[in-house]
mmCIF file of C-alpha atoms in Angstrom:
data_model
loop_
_atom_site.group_PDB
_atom_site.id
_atom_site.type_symbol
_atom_site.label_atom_id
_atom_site.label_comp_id
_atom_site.label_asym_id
_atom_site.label_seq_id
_atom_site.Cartn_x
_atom_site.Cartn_y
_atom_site.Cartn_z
ATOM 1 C CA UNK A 1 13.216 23.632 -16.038
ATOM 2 C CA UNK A 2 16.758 25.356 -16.733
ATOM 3 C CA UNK A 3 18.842 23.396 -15.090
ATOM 4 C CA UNK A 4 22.925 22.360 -15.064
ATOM 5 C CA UNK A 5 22.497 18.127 -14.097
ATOM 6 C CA UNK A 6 25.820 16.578 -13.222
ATOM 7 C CA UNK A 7 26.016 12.797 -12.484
ATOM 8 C CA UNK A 8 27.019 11.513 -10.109
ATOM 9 C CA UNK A 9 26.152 13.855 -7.149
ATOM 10 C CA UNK A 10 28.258 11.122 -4.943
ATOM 11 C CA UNK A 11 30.931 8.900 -5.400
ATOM 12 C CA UNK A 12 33.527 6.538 -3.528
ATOM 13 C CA UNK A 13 36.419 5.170 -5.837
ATOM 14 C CA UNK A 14 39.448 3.615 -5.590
ATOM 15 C CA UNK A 15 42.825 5.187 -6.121
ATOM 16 C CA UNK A 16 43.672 4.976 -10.104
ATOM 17 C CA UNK A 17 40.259 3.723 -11.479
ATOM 18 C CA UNK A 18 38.948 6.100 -13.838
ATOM 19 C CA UNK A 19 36.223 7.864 -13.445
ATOM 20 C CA UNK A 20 33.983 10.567 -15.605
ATOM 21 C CA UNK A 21 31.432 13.244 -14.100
ATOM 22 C CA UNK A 22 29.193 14.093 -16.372
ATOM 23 C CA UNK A 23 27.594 17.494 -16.996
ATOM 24 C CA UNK A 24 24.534 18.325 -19.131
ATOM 25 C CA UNK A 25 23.117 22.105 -19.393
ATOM 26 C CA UNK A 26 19.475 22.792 -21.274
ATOM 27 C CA UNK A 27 20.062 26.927 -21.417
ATOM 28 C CA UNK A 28 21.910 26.593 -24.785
ATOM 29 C CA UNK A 29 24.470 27.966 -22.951
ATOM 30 C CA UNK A 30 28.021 28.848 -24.756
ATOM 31 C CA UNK A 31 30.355 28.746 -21.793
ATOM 32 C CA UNK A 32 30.881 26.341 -19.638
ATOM 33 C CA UNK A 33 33.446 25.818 -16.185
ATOM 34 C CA UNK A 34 34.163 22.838 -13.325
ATOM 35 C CA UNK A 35 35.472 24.020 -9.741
ATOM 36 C CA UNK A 36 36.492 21.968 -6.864
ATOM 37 C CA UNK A 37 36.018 23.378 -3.409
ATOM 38 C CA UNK A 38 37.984 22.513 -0.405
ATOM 39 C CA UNK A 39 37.421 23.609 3.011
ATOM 40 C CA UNK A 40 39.368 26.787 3.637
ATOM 41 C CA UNK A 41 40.406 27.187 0.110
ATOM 42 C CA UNK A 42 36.685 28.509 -1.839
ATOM 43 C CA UNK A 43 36.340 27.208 -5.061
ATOM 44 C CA UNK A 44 38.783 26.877 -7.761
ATOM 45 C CA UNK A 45 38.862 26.979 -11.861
ATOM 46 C CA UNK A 46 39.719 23.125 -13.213
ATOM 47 C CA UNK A 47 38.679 23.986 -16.846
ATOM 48 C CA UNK A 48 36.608 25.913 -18.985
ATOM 49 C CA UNK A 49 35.404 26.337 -22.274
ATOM 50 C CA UNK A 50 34.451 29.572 -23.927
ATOM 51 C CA UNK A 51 32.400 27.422 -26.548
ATOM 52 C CA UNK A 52 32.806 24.038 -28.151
ATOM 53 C CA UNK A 53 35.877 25.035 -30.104
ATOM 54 C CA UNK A 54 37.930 26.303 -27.013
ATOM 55 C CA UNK A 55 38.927 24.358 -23.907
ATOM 56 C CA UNK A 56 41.247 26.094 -21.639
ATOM 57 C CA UNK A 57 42.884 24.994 -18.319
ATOM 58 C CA UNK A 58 42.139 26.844 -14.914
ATOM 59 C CA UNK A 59 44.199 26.944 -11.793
ATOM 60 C CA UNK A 60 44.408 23.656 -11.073
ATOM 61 C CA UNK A 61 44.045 21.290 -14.091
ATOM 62 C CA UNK A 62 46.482 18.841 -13.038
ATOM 63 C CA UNK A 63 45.172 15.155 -12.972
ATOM 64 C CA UNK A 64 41.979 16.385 -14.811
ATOM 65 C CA UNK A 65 41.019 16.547 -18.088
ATOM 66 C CA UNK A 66 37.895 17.752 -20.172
ATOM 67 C CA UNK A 67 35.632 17.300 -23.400
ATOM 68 C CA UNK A 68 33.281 19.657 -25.172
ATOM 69 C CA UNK A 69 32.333 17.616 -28.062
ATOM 70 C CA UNK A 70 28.886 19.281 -28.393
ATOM 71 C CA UNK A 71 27.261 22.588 -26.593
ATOM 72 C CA UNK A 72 25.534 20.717 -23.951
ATOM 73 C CA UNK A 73 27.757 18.769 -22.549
ATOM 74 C CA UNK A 74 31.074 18.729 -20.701
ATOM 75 C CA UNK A 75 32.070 15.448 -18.889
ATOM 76 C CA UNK A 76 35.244 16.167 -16.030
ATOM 77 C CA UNK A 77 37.174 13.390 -17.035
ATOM 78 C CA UNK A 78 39.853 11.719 -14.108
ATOM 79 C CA UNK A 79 41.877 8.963 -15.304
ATOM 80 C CA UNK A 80 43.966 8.078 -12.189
ATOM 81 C CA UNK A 81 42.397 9.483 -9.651
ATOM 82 C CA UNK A 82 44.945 10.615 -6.435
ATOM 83 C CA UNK A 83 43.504 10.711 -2.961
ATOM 84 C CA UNK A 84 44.201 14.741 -3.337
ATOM 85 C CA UNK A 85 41.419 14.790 -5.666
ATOM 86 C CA UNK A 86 38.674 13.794 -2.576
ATOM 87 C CA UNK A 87 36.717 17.247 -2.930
ATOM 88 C CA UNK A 88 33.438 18.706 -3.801
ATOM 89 C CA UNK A 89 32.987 19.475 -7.811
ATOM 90 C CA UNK A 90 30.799 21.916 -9.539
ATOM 91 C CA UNK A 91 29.967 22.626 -12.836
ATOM 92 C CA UNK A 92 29.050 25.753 -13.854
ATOM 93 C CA UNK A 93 27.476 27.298 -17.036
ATOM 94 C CA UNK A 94 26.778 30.797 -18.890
ATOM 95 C CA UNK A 95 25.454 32.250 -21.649
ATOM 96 C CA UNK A 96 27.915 34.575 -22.995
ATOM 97 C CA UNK A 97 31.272 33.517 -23.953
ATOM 98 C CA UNK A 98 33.090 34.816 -20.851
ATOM 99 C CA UNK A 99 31.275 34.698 -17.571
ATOM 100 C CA UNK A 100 30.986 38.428 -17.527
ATOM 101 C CA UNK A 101 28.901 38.830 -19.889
ATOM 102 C CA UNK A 102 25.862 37.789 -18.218
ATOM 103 C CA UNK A 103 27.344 38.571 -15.075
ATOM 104 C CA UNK A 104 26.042 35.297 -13.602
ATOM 105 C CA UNK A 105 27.232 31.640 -13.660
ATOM 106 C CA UNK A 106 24.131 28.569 -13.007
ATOM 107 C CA UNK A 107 25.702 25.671 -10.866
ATOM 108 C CA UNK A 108 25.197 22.687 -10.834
ATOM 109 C CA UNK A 109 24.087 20.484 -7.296
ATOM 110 C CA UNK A 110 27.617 19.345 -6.869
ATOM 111 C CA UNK A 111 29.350 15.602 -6.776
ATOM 112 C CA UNK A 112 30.847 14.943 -3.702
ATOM 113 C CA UNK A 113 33.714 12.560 -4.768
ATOM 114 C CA UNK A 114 36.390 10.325 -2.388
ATOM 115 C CA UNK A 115 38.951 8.711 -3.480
ATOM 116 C CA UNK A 116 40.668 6.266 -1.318
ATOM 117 C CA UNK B 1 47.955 37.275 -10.520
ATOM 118 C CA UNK B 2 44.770 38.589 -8.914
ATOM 119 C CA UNK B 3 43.544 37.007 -5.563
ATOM 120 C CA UNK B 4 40.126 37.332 -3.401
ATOM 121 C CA UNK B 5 40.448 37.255 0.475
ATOM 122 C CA UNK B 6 37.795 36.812 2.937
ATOM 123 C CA UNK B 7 39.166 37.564 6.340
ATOM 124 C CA UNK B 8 36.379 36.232 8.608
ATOM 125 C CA UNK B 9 35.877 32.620 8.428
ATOM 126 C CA UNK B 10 32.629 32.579 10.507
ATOM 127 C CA UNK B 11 29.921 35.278 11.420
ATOM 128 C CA UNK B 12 26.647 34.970 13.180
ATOM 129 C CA UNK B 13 24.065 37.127 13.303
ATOM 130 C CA UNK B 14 20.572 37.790 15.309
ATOM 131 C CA UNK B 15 17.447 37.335 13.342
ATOM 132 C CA UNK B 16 16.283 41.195 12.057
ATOM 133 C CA UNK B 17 19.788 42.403 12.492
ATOM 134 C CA UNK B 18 22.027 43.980 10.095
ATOM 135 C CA UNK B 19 25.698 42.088 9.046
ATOM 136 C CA UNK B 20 28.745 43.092 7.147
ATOM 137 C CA UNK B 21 30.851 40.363 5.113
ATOM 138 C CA UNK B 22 33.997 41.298 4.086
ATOM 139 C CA UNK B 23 35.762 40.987 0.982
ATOM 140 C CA UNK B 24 39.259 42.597 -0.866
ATOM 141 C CA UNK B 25 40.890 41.960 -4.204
ATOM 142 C CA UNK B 26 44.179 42.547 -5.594
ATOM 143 C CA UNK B 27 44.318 42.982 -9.174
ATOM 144 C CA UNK B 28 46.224 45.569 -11.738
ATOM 145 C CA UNK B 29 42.549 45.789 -13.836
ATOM 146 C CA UNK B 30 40.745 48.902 -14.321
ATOM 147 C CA UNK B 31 37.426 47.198 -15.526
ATOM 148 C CA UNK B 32 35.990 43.884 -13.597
ATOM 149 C CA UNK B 33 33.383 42.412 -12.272
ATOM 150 C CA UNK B 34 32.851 41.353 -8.625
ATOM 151 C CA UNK B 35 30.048 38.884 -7.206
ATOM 152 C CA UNK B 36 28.411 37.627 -4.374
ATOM 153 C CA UNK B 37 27.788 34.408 -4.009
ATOM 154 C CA UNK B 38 25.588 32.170 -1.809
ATOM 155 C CA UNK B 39 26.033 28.399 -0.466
ATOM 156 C CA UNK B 40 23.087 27.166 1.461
ATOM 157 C CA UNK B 41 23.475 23.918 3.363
ATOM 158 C CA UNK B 42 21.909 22.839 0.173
ATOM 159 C CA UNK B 43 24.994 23.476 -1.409
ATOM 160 C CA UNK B 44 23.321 24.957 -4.476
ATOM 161 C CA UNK B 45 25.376 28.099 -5.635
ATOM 162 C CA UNK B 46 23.461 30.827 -6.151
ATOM 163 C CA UNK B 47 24.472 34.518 -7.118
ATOM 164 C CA UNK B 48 23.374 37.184 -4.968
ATOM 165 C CA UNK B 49 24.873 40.567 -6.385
ATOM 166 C CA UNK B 50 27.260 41.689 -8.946
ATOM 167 C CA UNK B 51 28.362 44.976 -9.066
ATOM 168 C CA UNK B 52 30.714 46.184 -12.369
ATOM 169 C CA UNK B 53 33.882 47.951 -11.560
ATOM 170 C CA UNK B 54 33.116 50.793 -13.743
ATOM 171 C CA UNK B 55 29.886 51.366 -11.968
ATOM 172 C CA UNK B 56 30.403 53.975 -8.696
ATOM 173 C CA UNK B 57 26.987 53.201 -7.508
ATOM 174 C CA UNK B 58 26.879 50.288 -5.050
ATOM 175 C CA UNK B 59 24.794 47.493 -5.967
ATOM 176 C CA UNK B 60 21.400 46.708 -4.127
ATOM 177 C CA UNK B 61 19.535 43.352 -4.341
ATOM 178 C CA UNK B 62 16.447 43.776 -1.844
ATOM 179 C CA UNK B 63 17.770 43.081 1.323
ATOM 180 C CA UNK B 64 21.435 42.890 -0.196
ATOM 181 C CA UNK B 65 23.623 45.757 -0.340
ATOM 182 C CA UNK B 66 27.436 45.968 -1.252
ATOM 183 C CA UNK B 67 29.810 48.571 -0.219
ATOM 184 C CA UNK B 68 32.189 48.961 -3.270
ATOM 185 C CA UNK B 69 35.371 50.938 -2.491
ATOM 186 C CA UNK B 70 37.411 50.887 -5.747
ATOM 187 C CA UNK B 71 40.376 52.880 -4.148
ATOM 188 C CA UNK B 72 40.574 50.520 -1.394
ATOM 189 C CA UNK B 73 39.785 47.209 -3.486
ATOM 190 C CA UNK B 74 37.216 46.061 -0.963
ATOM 191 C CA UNK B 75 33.701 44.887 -2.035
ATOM 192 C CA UNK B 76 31.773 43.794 1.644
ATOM 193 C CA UNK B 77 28.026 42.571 1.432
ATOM 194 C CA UNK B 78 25.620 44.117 3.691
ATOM 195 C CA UNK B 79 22.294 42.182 5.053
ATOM 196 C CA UNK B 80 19.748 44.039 6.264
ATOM 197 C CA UNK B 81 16.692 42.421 8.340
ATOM 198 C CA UNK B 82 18.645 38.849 8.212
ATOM 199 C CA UNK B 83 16.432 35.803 8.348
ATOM 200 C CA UNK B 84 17.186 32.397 8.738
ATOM 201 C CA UNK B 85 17.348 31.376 5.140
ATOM 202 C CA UNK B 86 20.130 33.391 5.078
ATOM 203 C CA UNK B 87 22.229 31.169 6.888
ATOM 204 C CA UNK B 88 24.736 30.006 4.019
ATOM 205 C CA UNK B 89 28.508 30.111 3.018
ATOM 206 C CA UNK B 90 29.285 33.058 1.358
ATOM 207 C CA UNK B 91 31.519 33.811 -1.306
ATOM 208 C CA UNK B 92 32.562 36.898 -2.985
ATOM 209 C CA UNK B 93 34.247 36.264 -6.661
ATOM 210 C CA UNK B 94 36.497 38.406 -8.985
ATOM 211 C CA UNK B 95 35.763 38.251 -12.773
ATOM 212 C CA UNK B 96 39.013 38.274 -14.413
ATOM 213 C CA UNK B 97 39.572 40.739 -17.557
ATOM 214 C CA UNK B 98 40.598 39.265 -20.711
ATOM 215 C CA UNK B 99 38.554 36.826 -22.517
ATOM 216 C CA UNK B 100 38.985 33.751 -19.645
ATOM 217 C CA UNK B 101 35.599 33.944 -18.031
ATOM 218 C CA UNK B 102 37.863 32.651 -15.241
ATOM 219 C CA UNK B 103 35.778 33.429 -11.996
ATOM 220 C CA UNK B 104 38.255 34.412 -8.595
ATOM 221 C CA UNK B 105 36.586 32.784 -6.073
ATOM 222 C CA UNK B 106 37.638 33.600 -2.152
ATOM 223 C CA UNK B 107 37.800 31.443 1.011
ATOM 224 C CA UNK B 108 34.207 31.614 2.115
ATOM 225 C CA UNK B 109 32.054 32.996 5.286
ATOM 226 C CA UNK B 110 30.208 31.181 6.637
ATOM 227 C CA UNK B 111 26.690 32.927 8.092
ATOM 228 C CA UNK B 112 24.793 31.882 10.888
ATOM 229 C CA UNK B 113 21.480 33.703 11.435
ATOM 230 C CA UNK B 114 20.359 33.073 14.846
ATOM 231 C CA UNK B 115 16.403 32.954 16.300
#
């Protein structure tokens, strides 16, 4: 099944422990994206990455950081996390190299995260 | 910088009617992309319509429908014969030019179909 799995779907954590969501895709797809979404707000860009050689920051990339080491994978990496990090992450994945070239980004389930 | 705004934070609708969501952009681009996207309780994401910028011809999905006014930057989603699966957030997204594949997301609606 064509899928976009991110681990885990919930967390509770401490201020400043770090902390990795993973995401895997199995559509061989080049492009790759995390949001957060916060009531009121929609979703926002964290990162993305056109393909494994290019990482780029989104809107709001501070306090986050990213890894593409192979096509498959790209872990959301937070390594102090702030209590203004509590939201609802996504990852997202296309085939193309820019999301409009498919016209259509797959999601992942989300990973409802708190940080106290 | 372009921006996405979704005036109405909460709809509701009767079961077999018809509902408008709302939806304007700002941007200085000629050529984009706009979506619509779906959040079930679920919370799956999961794109409804996309309609190209280039395109005049509004976009139809089944019972989905968009009403693209370039002129106006407005992009609302029409559902015809809603049925309680429909109840979801919805969100309509800007593709931005350039080679980003950053995705404009708005605020959200959120839809209530009612029985």
């Amino acid at each position: 099944e064509a899928q976009v799995t991110q681990n885990p779907r919930y967390l509770i954590t401490v201020t400043g422990k770090k902390l990795t969501v993973t995401c895997s895709q199995n559509m061989n797809h080049e492009y790759m994206s995390w949001y957060r979404q916060d009531p009121g707000l929609g979703l926002r860009q964290i990162y993305y990455s056109m393909n494994v050689e290019v990482t780029d920051k989104g809107d709001v990339p501070e306090g986050y950081k990213v890894s593409r080491k192979e096509k498959r994978n790209f872990p959301l990496i937070l390594e102090s996390p702030s209590p203004n990090q509590t939201s609802l992450y996504f990852c997202a994945s296309s085939p193309g190299d820019r999301a409009g070239f498919t016209g259509e980004l797959f999601f992942g389930e989300g990973s409802r995260l708190t940080v106290l | 910088a372009q921006t996405v705004t979704q005036s109405q934070p909460e709809m509701s609708v009767q079961e077999a009617e018809t509902v408008t969501l709302s939806c304007t952009y700002d941007t200085s681009e000629n050529n984009y992309y706009l979506f619509w996207y779906k959040q079930p309780p679920s919370r799956q994401m999961i794109l409804v319509i996309r309609q190209e910028a280039y395109k005049q011809q509004n976009a139809t999905e089944n019972r989905f429908s968009v009403n693209f006014q370039k002129a106006a930057k407005s992009f609302s989603l029409k559902i015809s014969d809603s049925q309680l699966g429909d109840t979801a957030m919805y969100f309509c997204a800007f593709l931005q030019g350039g080679n980003t594949g950053k995705l404009i997301f708005g605020q959200g609606t959120t839809l209530q179909v009612k029985p």
